[in-house]
CSV table of C-alpha atoms and ligand atoms in Angstrom, one decimal:
chain,number,residue,atom,x,y,z
A,227,MET,CA,32.0,-38.9,-18.9
A,228,ASN,CA,35.8,-39.2,-19.3
A,229,VAL,CA,37.3,-42.6,-19.8
A,230,LEU,CA,40.9,-43.5,-19.8
A,231,GLY,CA,41.8,-46.2,-22.3
A,232,ILE,CA,44.9,-48.5,-22.1
A,233,GLU,CA,46.2,-50.7,-25.0
A,234,THR,CA,49.1,-53.1,-24.7
A,235,THR,CA,48.0,-56.3,-26.6
A,236,CYS,CA,50.7,-56.2,-29.3
A,237,ASP,CA,53.5,-53.9,-30.3
A,238,GLU,CA,51.9,-50.5,-29.5
A,239,THR,CA,51.8,-49.1,-26.0
A,240,ALA,CA,48.9,-46.6,-25.9
A,241,ALA,CA,46.9,-44.5,-23.5
A,242,ALA,CA,44.1,-42.0,-24.3
A,243,VAL,CA,41.2,-40.1,-22.8
A,244,VAL,CA,37.9,-39.9,-24.6
A,245,CYS,CA,34.5,-38.4,-23.7
A,246,PRO,CA,31.2,-38.4,-25.6
A,247,GLY,CA,31.0,-35.6,-28.2
A,248,GLU,CA,28.6,-34.2,-30.7
A,249,GLY,CA,26.3,-36.3,-32.9
A,250,GLY,CA,26.9,-39.6,-31.1
A,251,ARG,CA,30.6,-39.4,-31.8
A,252,GLY,CA,33.4,-39.4,-29.3
A,253,ARG,CA,35.7,-36.6,-28.5
A,254,ILE,CA,39.4,-37.6,-28.2
A,255,LEU,CA,40.9,-35.5,-25.5
A,256,SER,CA,44.3,-37.1,-25.8
A,257,ASN,CA,45.7,-40.1,-27.7
A,258,GLU,CA,49.3,-41.2,-26.9
A,259,VAL,CA,50.8,-44.1,-28.9
A,260,LEU,CA,54.3,-45.4,-28.6
A,261,SER,CA,55.2,-47.9,-31.3
A,262,GLN,CA,57.8,-50.6,-30.6
A,263,ILE,CA,58.5,-51.2,-34.3
A,264,ALA,CA,62.2,-50.2,-33.9
A,265,GLU,CA,62.6,-52.8,-31.1
A,266,HIS,CA,61.2,-55.6,-33.3
A,267,ALA,CA,62.4,-54.6,-36.7
A,268,ALA,CA,65.6,-56.7,-36.6
A,269,TYR,CA,63.5,-59.9,-36.0
A,270,GLY,CA,61.0,-59.2,-38.9
A,271,GLY,CA,58.1,-59.5,-36.5
A,272,VAL,CA,56.9,-59.0,-32.9
A,273,VAL,CA,58.9,-60.8,-30.2
A,274,PRO,CA,56.5,-61.3,-27.3
A,275,GLU,CA,59.1,-61.0,-24.5
A,276,ILE,CA,60.6,-57.8,-26.0
A,277,ALA,CA,57.0,-56.4,-26.4
A,278,ALA,CA,56.1,-57.1,-22.8
A,279,ARG,CA,59.3,-55.5,-21.4
A,280,ALA,CA,58.8,-52.4,-23.6
A,281,HIS,CA,55.2,-52.0,-22.4
A,282,VAL,CA,56.2,-52.1,-18.8
A,283,GLU,CA,59.0,-49.6,-19.3
A,284,VAL,CA,56.8,-46.8,-20.8
A,285,LEU,CA,53.2,-47.4,-19.8
A,286,ASP,CA,53.1,-45.4,-16.6
A,287,ARG,CA,54.6,-42.4,-18.2
A,288,LEU,CA,52.3,-42.7,-21.2
A,289,ILE,CA,49.2,-42.7,-18.9
A,290,VAL,CA,50.5,-39.5,-17.2
A,291,ARG,CA,51.0,-37.9,-20.6
A,292,ALA,CA,47.5,-38.9,-21.7
A,293,LEU,CA,45.9,-37.5,-18.5
A,294,ASP,CA,48.0,-34.3,-18.8
A,295,GLY,CA,47.1,-33.9,-22.5
A,296,ALA,CA,43.4,-34.1,-21.5
A,297,GLY,CA,43.9,-31.6,-18.7
A,298,LEU,CA,42.7,-34.2,-16.1
A,299,ARG,CA,43.8,-36.0,-13.0
A,300,LEU,CA,43.1,-39.6,-12.4
A,301,SER,CA,40.4,-38.6,-9.9
A,302,ASP,CA,38.6,-36.8,-12.8
A,303,VAL,CA,38.0,-39.8,-15.0
A,304,ASP,CA,34.8,-41.9,-14.8
A,305,GLY,CA,36.2,-45.2,-15.8
A,306,ILE,CA,39.4,-47.1,-16.7
A,307,ALA,CA,39.1,-49.2,-19.9
A,308,VAL,CA,41.8,-51.6,-20.8
A,309,ALA,CA,42.3,-54.1,-23.6
A,310,ALA,CA,42.1,-57.4,-21.7
A,311,GLY,CA,42.8,-59.5,-24.9
A,312,PRO,CA,43.1,-61.0,-27.4
A,313,GLY,CA,46.8,-60.6,-27.8
A,314,LEU,CA,50.2,-61.4,-26.6
A,315,ILE,CA,49.6,-62.5,-23.0
A,316,GLY,CA,52.7,-60.7,-21.4
A,317,GLY,CA,51.6,-57.4,-22.8
A,318,VAL,CA,47.9,-57.9,-22.0
A,319,LEU,CA,48.8,-58.7,-18.4
A,320,ILE,CA,50.8,-55.5,-18.0
A,321,GLY,CA,48.0,-53.3,-19.3
A,322,LEU,CA,45.4,-55.2,-17.3
A,323,VAL,CA,47.3,-55.2,-14.0
A,324,THR,CA,48.1,-51.5,-14.4
A,325,ALA,CA,44.4,-50.7,-15.1
A,326,LYS,CA,43.3,-52.8,-12.1
A,327,THR,CA,45.7,-51.0,-9.8
A,328,LEU,CA,44.5,-47.6,-11.0
A,329,SER,CA,40.9,-48.7,-10.7
A,330,LEU,CA,41.5,-49.9,-7.1
A,331,VAL,CA,43.5,-46.9,-6.0
A,332,ALA,CA,41.3,-44.2,-7.6
A,333,ARG,CA,38.0,-46.2,-7.0
A,334,LYS,CA,36.9,-46.0,-10.6
A,335,PRO,CA,35.0,-48.6,-12.5
A,336,LEU,CA,37.2,-51.0,-14.6
A,337,ILE,CA,36.1,-51.9,-18.1
A,338,ALA,CA,37.8,-55.0,-19.6
A,339,VAL,CA,37.5,-54.4,-23.3
A,340,ASN,CA,38.0,-56.9,-26.1
A,341,HIS,CA,40.6,-55.4,-28.5
A,342,LEU,CA,38.6,-56.5,-31.6
A,343,GLU,CA,35.4,-55.0,-30.3
A,344,ALA,CA,37.3,-51.8,-29.8
A,345,HIS,CA,38.4,-51.9,-33.5
A,346,ALA,CA,34.8,-52.7,-34.4
A,347,LEU,CA,33.3,-49.7,-32.6
A,348,THR,CA,35.8,-47.2,-33.8
A,349,ALA,CA,33.5,-46.0,-36.6
A,350,ARG,CA,31.0,-44.9,-34.0
A,351,LEU,CA,33.8,-42.9,-32.2
A,352,THR,CA,34.7,-41.2,-35.4
A,353,ASP,CA,31.5,-40.9,-37.3
A,354,GLY,CA,28.7,-41.6,-34.8
A,355,ILE,CA,27.0,-44.2,-37.1
A,356,GLY,CA,24.1,-46.3,-35.9
A,357,PHE,CA,23.7,-50.1,-35.7
A,358,PRO,CA,23.6,-52.4,-37.6
A,359,TYR,CA,26.6,-52.1,-39.9
A,360,LEU,CA,28.8,-54.5,-41.9
A,361,LEU,CA,32.4,-54.5,-40.7
A,362,LEU,CA,35.6,-55.7,-42.4
A,363,LEU,CA,38.1,-56.1,-39.6
A,364,ALA,CA,41.5,-56.7,-41.0
A,365,SER,CA,44.7,-56.6,-39.0
A,366,GLY,CA,47.9,-58.5,-38.5
A,367,GLY,CA,46.2,-61.2,-36.5
A,368,HIS,CA,42.6,-61.1,-37.6
A,369,THR,CA,40.4,-61.1,-40.7
A,370,GLN,CA,36.7,-61.1,-40.1
A,371,LEU,CA,33.5,-59.9,-41.8
A,372,VAL,CA,31.1,-59.1,-39.0
A,373,ALA,CA,27.5,-57.9,-38.6
A,374,VAL,CA,27.7,-55.4,-35.8
A,375,LYS,CA,24.2,-55.3,-34.4
A,376,GLY,CA,24.8,-53.6,-31.1
A,377,VAL,CA,27.4,-53.3,-28.3
A,378,GLY,CA,28.2,-56.9,-27.4
A,379,ASP,CA,26.1,-58.2,-30.3
A,380,TYR,CA,28.3,-59.3,-33.2
A,381,VAL,CA,27.7,-62.1,-35.8
A,382,ARG,CA,30.8,-63.3,-37.7
A,383,LEU,CA,29.8,-63.8,-41.3
A,384,GLY,CA,33.3,-64.9,-42.4
A,385,THR,CA,36.9,-65.3,-41.4
A,386,THR,CA,40.2,-66.5,-42.7
A,387,ILE,CA,41.0,-70.2,-42.8
A,388,ASP,CA,44.7,-69.5,-42.8
A,389,ASP,CA,46.6,-66.2,-42.8
A,390,ALA,CA,45.2,-62.9,-41.7
A,391,ILE,CA,45.3,-60.2,-44.5
A,392,GLY,CA,47.9,-58.1,-42.6
A,393,GLU,CA,49.9,-61.2,-41.9
A,394,ALA,CA,49.9,-62.0,-45.6
A,395,PHE,CA,51.2,-58.5,-46.4
A,396,ASP,CA,53.9,-58.9,-43.7
A,397,LYS,CA,55.0,-62.3,-45.1
A,398,VAL,CA,55.1,-61.1,-48.7
A,399,ALA,CA,57.1,-58.0,-47.6
A,400,LYS,CA,59.6,-60.3,-45.7
A,401,LEU,CA,60.1,-62.7,-48.7
A,402,LEU,CA,60.6,-59.7,-51.0
A,403,GLY,CA,63.2,-58.2,-48.6
A,404,LEU,CA,61.1,-55.2,-47.6
A,405,GLY,CA,60.8,-53.9,-44.0
A,406,TYR,CA,58.4,-54.6,-41.2
A,407,PRO,CA,55.5,-54.0,-40.8
A,408,GLY,CA,55.0,-55.1,-44.4
A,409,GLY,CA,51.6,-53.6,-45.3
A,410,PRO,CA,52.8,-50.0,-45.8
A,411,GLU,CA,56.0,-51.2,-47.6
A,412,VAL,CA,54.0,-53.4,-50.0
A,413,GLU,CA,51.6,-50.6,-50.6
A,414,ARG,CA,54.3,-48.1,-51.3
A,415,MET,CA,56.1,-50.5,-53.8
A,416,ALA,CA,52.8,-51.4,-55.5
A,417,GLU,CA,52.3,-47.8,-56.5
A,418,SER,CA,54.8,-48.0,-59.3
A,419,GLY,CA,54.2,-51.7,-60.1
A,420,ASP,CA,52.3,-53.4,-62.9
A,421,PRO,CA,49.5,-55.5,-61.3
A,422,GLU,CA,49.0,-57.6,-64.4
A,423,ARG,CA,52.6,-58.8,-65.1
A,424,PHE,CA,52.2,-61.9,-62.8
A,425,ALA,CA,49.1,-64.1,-63.0
A,426,LEU,CA,48.4,-64.6,-59.3
A,427,PRO,CA,45.4,-66.6,-58.0
A,428,ARG,CA,42.3,-65.2,-56.3
A,429,PRO,CA,41.6,-67.8,-53.6
A,430,MET,CA,38.0,-68.5,-52.6
A,431,LEU,CA,36.5,-66.4,-55.4
A,432,GLY,CA,32.9,-67.4,-55.9
A,433,ARG,CA,32.6,-69.5,-52.7
A,434,ARG,CA,29.3,-69.5,-50.9
A,435,GLU,CA,30.6,-68.6,-47.4
A,436,ALA,CA,32.3,-65.3,-46.8
A,437,ASN,CA,35.6,-66.9,-45.8
A,438,PHE,CA,39.1,-65.9,-46.8
A,439,SER,CA,42.2,-68.0,-47.6
A,440,LEU,CA,45.5,-66.2,-48.4
A,441,SER,CA,48.3,-68.7,-47.9
A,442,GLY,CA,47.9,-70.0,-51.5
A,443,LEU,CA,48.3,-66.5,-52.9
A,444,LYS,CA,51.4,-66.0,-50.8
A,445,THR,CA,52.9,-69.3,-52.0
A,446,ALA,CA,52.1,-68.4,-55.7
A,447,LEU,CA,53.9,-65.1,-55.3
A,448,ARG,CA,56.9,-66.9,-53.7
A,449,ILE,CA,57.1,-69.3,-56.7
A,450,GLU,CA,56.9,-66.4,-59.2
A,451,ALA,CA,59.6,-64.5,-57.2
A,452,GLU,CA,61.9,-67.6,-57.2
A,453,LYS,CA,61.6,-68.1,-60.9
A,454,ILE,CA,63.0,-64.6,-61.7
A,455,ALA,CA,65.4,-64.2,-58.8
A,456,PRO,CA,67.5,-62.1,-58.2
A,457,LEU,CA,64.8,-59.5,-58.1
A,458,SER,CA,65.2,-56.0,-59.4
A,459,SER,CA,63.2,-53.2,-57.8
A,460,VAL,CA,60.9,-53.2,-60.8
A,461,ASP,CA,60.3,-57.0,-60.2
A,462,VAL,CA,59.5,-56.3,-56.5
A,463,ALA,CA,57.1,-53.4,-57.5
A,464,ASP,CA,55.3,-55.6,-60.0
A,465,LEU,CA,55.0,-58.5,-57.5
A,466,CYS,CA,53.7,-56.1,-54.8
A,467,ALA,CA,51.2,-54.6,-57.3
A,468,GLY,CA,50.0,-58.0,-58.4
A,469,PHE,CA,49.6,-59.2,-54.8
A,470,GLN,CA,47.7,-56.1,-53.7
A,471,ALA,CA,45.4,-56.3,-56.7
A,472,ALA,CA,44.7,-60.0,-55.9
A,473,VAL,CA,43.9,-59.1,-52.3
A,474,VAL,CA,41.6,-56.3,-53.4
A,475,ASP,CA,39.7,-58.7,-55.7
A,476,VAL,CA,39.3,-61.3,-53.0
A,477,ILE,CA,38.0,-58.7,-50.5
A,478,VAL,CA,35.5,-57.4,-53.0
A,479,ASP,CA,34.2,-60.9,-53.8
A,480,ARG,CA,34.0,-62.0,-50.1
A,481,LEU,CA,32.2,-58.8,-49.2
A,482,ARG,CA,29.6,-59.4,-51.8
A,483,VAL,CA,28.8,-62.7,-50.1
A,484,ALA,CA,28.8,-61.1,-46.7
A,485,MET,CA,26.5,-58.3,-47.8
A,486,ARG,CA,24.0,-61.0,-48.9
A,487,ASP,CA,24.3,-62.9,-45.6
A,488,PHE,CA,24.1,-59.7,-43.6
A,489,THR,CA,20.5,-59.1,-44.6
A,490,ASP,CA,19.5,-62.5,-43.2
A,491,VAL,CA,21.0,-61.9,-39.7
A,492,ALA,CA,20.7,-58.2,-39.2
A,493,GLY,CA,18.5,-56.6,-41.9
A,494,HIS,CA,19.7,-53.5,-43.8
A,495,PRO,CA,23.1,-52.1,-42.9
A,496,THR,CA,23.6,-48.4,-42.1
A,497,ALA,CA,27.1,-48.5,-43.6
A,498,LEU,CA,30.1,-50.6,-44.7
A,499,VAL,CA,32.9,-50.1,-42.2
A,500,ALA,CA,36.6,-51.0,-42.3
A,501,ALA,CA,38.8,-51.3,-39.2
A,502,GLY,CA,42.2,-52.6,-38.2
A,503,GLY,CA,45.6,-51.8,-39.5
A,504,VAL,CA,44.9,-53.1,-43.0
A,505,ALA,CA,42.2,-50.4,-43.3
A,506,ALA,CA,45.0,-48.0,-43.8
A,507,ASN,CA,45.6,-49.4,-47.3
A,508,GLY,CA,44.6,-46.9,-50.0
A,509,ALA,CA,43.8,-49.4,-52.7
A,510,ILE,CA,41.6,-51.4,-50.3
A,511,ARG,CA,39.9,-48.2,-49.1
A,512,ARG,CA,39.2,-47.1,-52.7
A,513,ALA,CA,37.7,-50.5,-53.7
A,514,LEU,CA,35.5,-50.5,-50.6
A,515,THR,CA,34.3,-47.0,-51.3
A,516,THR,CA,33.3,-48.1,-54.8
A,517,GLN,CA,31.6,-51.2,-53.6
A,518,ALA,CA,29.7,-49.5,-50.8
A,519,GLY,CA,28.5,-46.8,-53.3
A,520,GLU,CA,27.2,-49.5,-55.7
A,521,ALA,CA,25.3,-51.1,-52.8
A,522,GLY,CA,23.9,-47.6,-51.8
A,523,LEU,CA,25.8,-47.7,-48.5
A,524,ALA,CA,28.1,-45.1,-46.9
A,525,PHE,CA,31.7,-46.3,-46.5
A,526,VAL,CA,33.3,-45.4,-43.1
A,527,ALA,CA,36.9,-46.0,-42.3
A,528,PRO,CA,38.8,-44.4,-39.4
A,529,PRO,CA,41.4,-41.8,-40.2
A,530,LEU,CA,44.8,-43.5,-40.5
A,531,ALA,CA,45.9,-42.8,-37.0
A,532,LEU,CA,42.9,-44.7,-35.6
A,533,CYS,CA,43.2,-47.7,-38.0
A,534,GLY,CA,46.2,-49.2,-36.2
A,535,ASP,CA,46.2,-50.0,-32.5
A,536,ASN,CA,45.5,-47.1,-30.2
A,537,GLY,CA,44.1,-46.2,-26.8
A,538,ALA,CA,41.3,-44.0,-28.0
A,539,MET,CA,39.4,-47.0,-29.4
A,540,ILE,CA,39.8,-48.8,-26.1
A,541,ALA,CA,38.5,-45.7,-24.2
A,542,TRP,CA,35.6,-45.4,-26.6
A,543,ALA,CA,34.6,-49.1,-26.2
A,544,GLY,CA,34.8,-48.4,-22.5
A,545,ILE,CA,32.3,-45.5,-22.8
A,546,GLU,CA,30.0,-47.7,-24.9
A,547,ARG,CA,30.1,-50.4,-22.2
A,548,LEU,CA,30.0,-48.1,-19.2
A,549,ARG,CA,26.9,-46.4,-20.6
A,550,LEU,CA,25.2,-49.8,-20.6
A,551,GLY,CA,26.4,-50.6,-17.1
A,552,LEU,CA,28.8,-53.2,-18.4
A,553,VAL,CA,31.7,-53.0,-15.9
A,554,ASP,CA,34.2,-55.6,-14.6
A,555,ASP,CA,35.8,-56.3,-11.4
A,556,LEU,CA,39.4,-57.2,-10.3
A,557,THR,CA,38.9,-60.8,-11.3
A,558,ALA,CA,38.7,-59.9,-15.0
A,559,PRO,CA,41.1,-62.3,-16.7
A,560,ALA,CA,43.8,-61.5,-19.3
A,561,ARG,CA,43.0,-63.5,-22.4
A,562,ALA,CA,45.4,-64.5,-25.2
A,563,ARG,CA,42.4,-65.7,-27.2
A,564,TRP,CA,39.0,-64.1,-27.0
A,565,PRO,CA,36.6,-64.4,-29.9
A,566,PHE,CA,34.2,-61.4,-29.9
A,567,ALA,CA,31.7,-62.5,-32.5
A,568,GLU,CA,29.4,-65.5,-32.7
A,569,PRO,CA,29.9,-67.6,-35.8
A,570,VAL,CA,26.9,-67.1,-38.2
A,571,ALA,CA,25.7,-70.7,-37.8
A,572,ALA,CA,25.1,-70.1,-34.1
A,573,ALA,CA,23.3,-66.7,-34.6
B,255,KG4,O1,45.5,-53.4,-36.1
B,255,KG4,P1,47.0,-53.5,-36.2
B,255,KG4,O2,47.7,-52.2,-36.0
B,255,KG4,O3,47.6,-54.5,-35.2
B,255,KG4,C1,47.0,-55.7,-35.0
B,255,KG4,O4,47.4,-56.7,-35.7
B,255,KG4,O5,46.1,-55.8,-34.1
B,255,KG4,O6,47.3,-54.1,-37.7
B,255,KG4,C2,48.7,-54.3,-38.1
B,255,KG4,C3,48.7,-54.9,-39.4
B,255,KG4,C4,50.0,-55.4,-39.9
B,255,KG4,O7,50.0,-56.7,-40.4
B,255,KG4,C5,50.3,-54.4,-41.0
B,255,KG4,O8,51.2,-54.9,-42.0
B,255,KG4,C6,49.0,-54.1,-41.6
B,255,KG4,O9,48.1,-54.0,-40.4
B,255,KG4,N1,49.0,-52.8,-42.3
B,255,KG4,C7,48.7,-52.7,-43.6
B,255,KG4,C8,48.9,-51.3,-44.0
B,255,KG4,N2,49.2,-50.7,-42.8
B,255,KG4,C9,49.3,-51.6,-41.8
B,255,KG4,N3,48.4,-53.6,-44.5
B,255,KG4,C10,48.2,-53.2,-45.8
B,255,KG4,N4,48.4,-51.9,-46.2
B,255,KG4,C11,48.7,-51.0,-45.3
B,255,KG4,N5,48.9,-49.7,-45.7
B,256,ZN,ZN1,44.5,-54.3,-33.6
């Protein structure tokens, strides 16, 4: 079973071909990603119209490259999976219309994949882990703690009530004059910084529900930065280190709550899993590894190339759904918003 995966929900145009591999894992036959970072850098964030135009300019060539890389023709694939949301609607439409066209012309099943579900299932692509597992999904637009019980069976144990973690990294980077996307820049500066120089808050610590709040932390950092402006590179490094340490403390505390709630809704987890662009952060990965070890759980995080947006995760989610007979037709809608997990209260 070879599935083509197409991703255009944000600022990465991606196409990949994946098939089932050994040990329940997937085998990535090709994985083409074209980042638009350069096109958006001057604006300090993703500009939706620019993103949509950039997708339409490169997507067809990228799909050809993904098929060539896998040594396949379109007629050889068994399904066409596409991220049908959530995301920037112009980009989503381009991916979806392209996938529908290919599905119609080549007479292949269409699988309309939820982008967040694809991040959530990546640990099965890379490590073949079984259900249920506890997932921290942290990207530029989303922060969720989820009990992953099965394909299409997700319970949201917590979420952010304001900024997403990646968004907080991006905003902090912007206010400190660092580049976009901010996560990798803040992490790089934090390496040489003193995390204890500034007393930054740890919002939500000790709260009963596994929710996050990050806007207060960002504001506290801004106030500290304004007090000592103009900032030297040492100041920036110390602020980045202080911010990252606070985020790590918040994640560890929120995860503790989620681990407790997980048992009520899903029993014993097979693993603690991180996904989404923020899962590329070394300090966060180290803290999660320690925490999982203390709880007697394996920690699984995708290799860096599969943390950010990519086509392989869409193709894999397509395989998972296709195996269960979950296919879509040409009426599948493009969705700017598309929650993938039920809130815990409704579970
Ligand atoms: O999943 P992703 O590639 O795109 C979506 O938002 O769906 O995630 C991108 C986000 C950005 O906010 C970026 O700053 C953040 O992930 N990020 C990081 C790191 N690398 C990427 N955040 C913290 N540390 C990193 N090393
Ligand atoms: Zn993403």
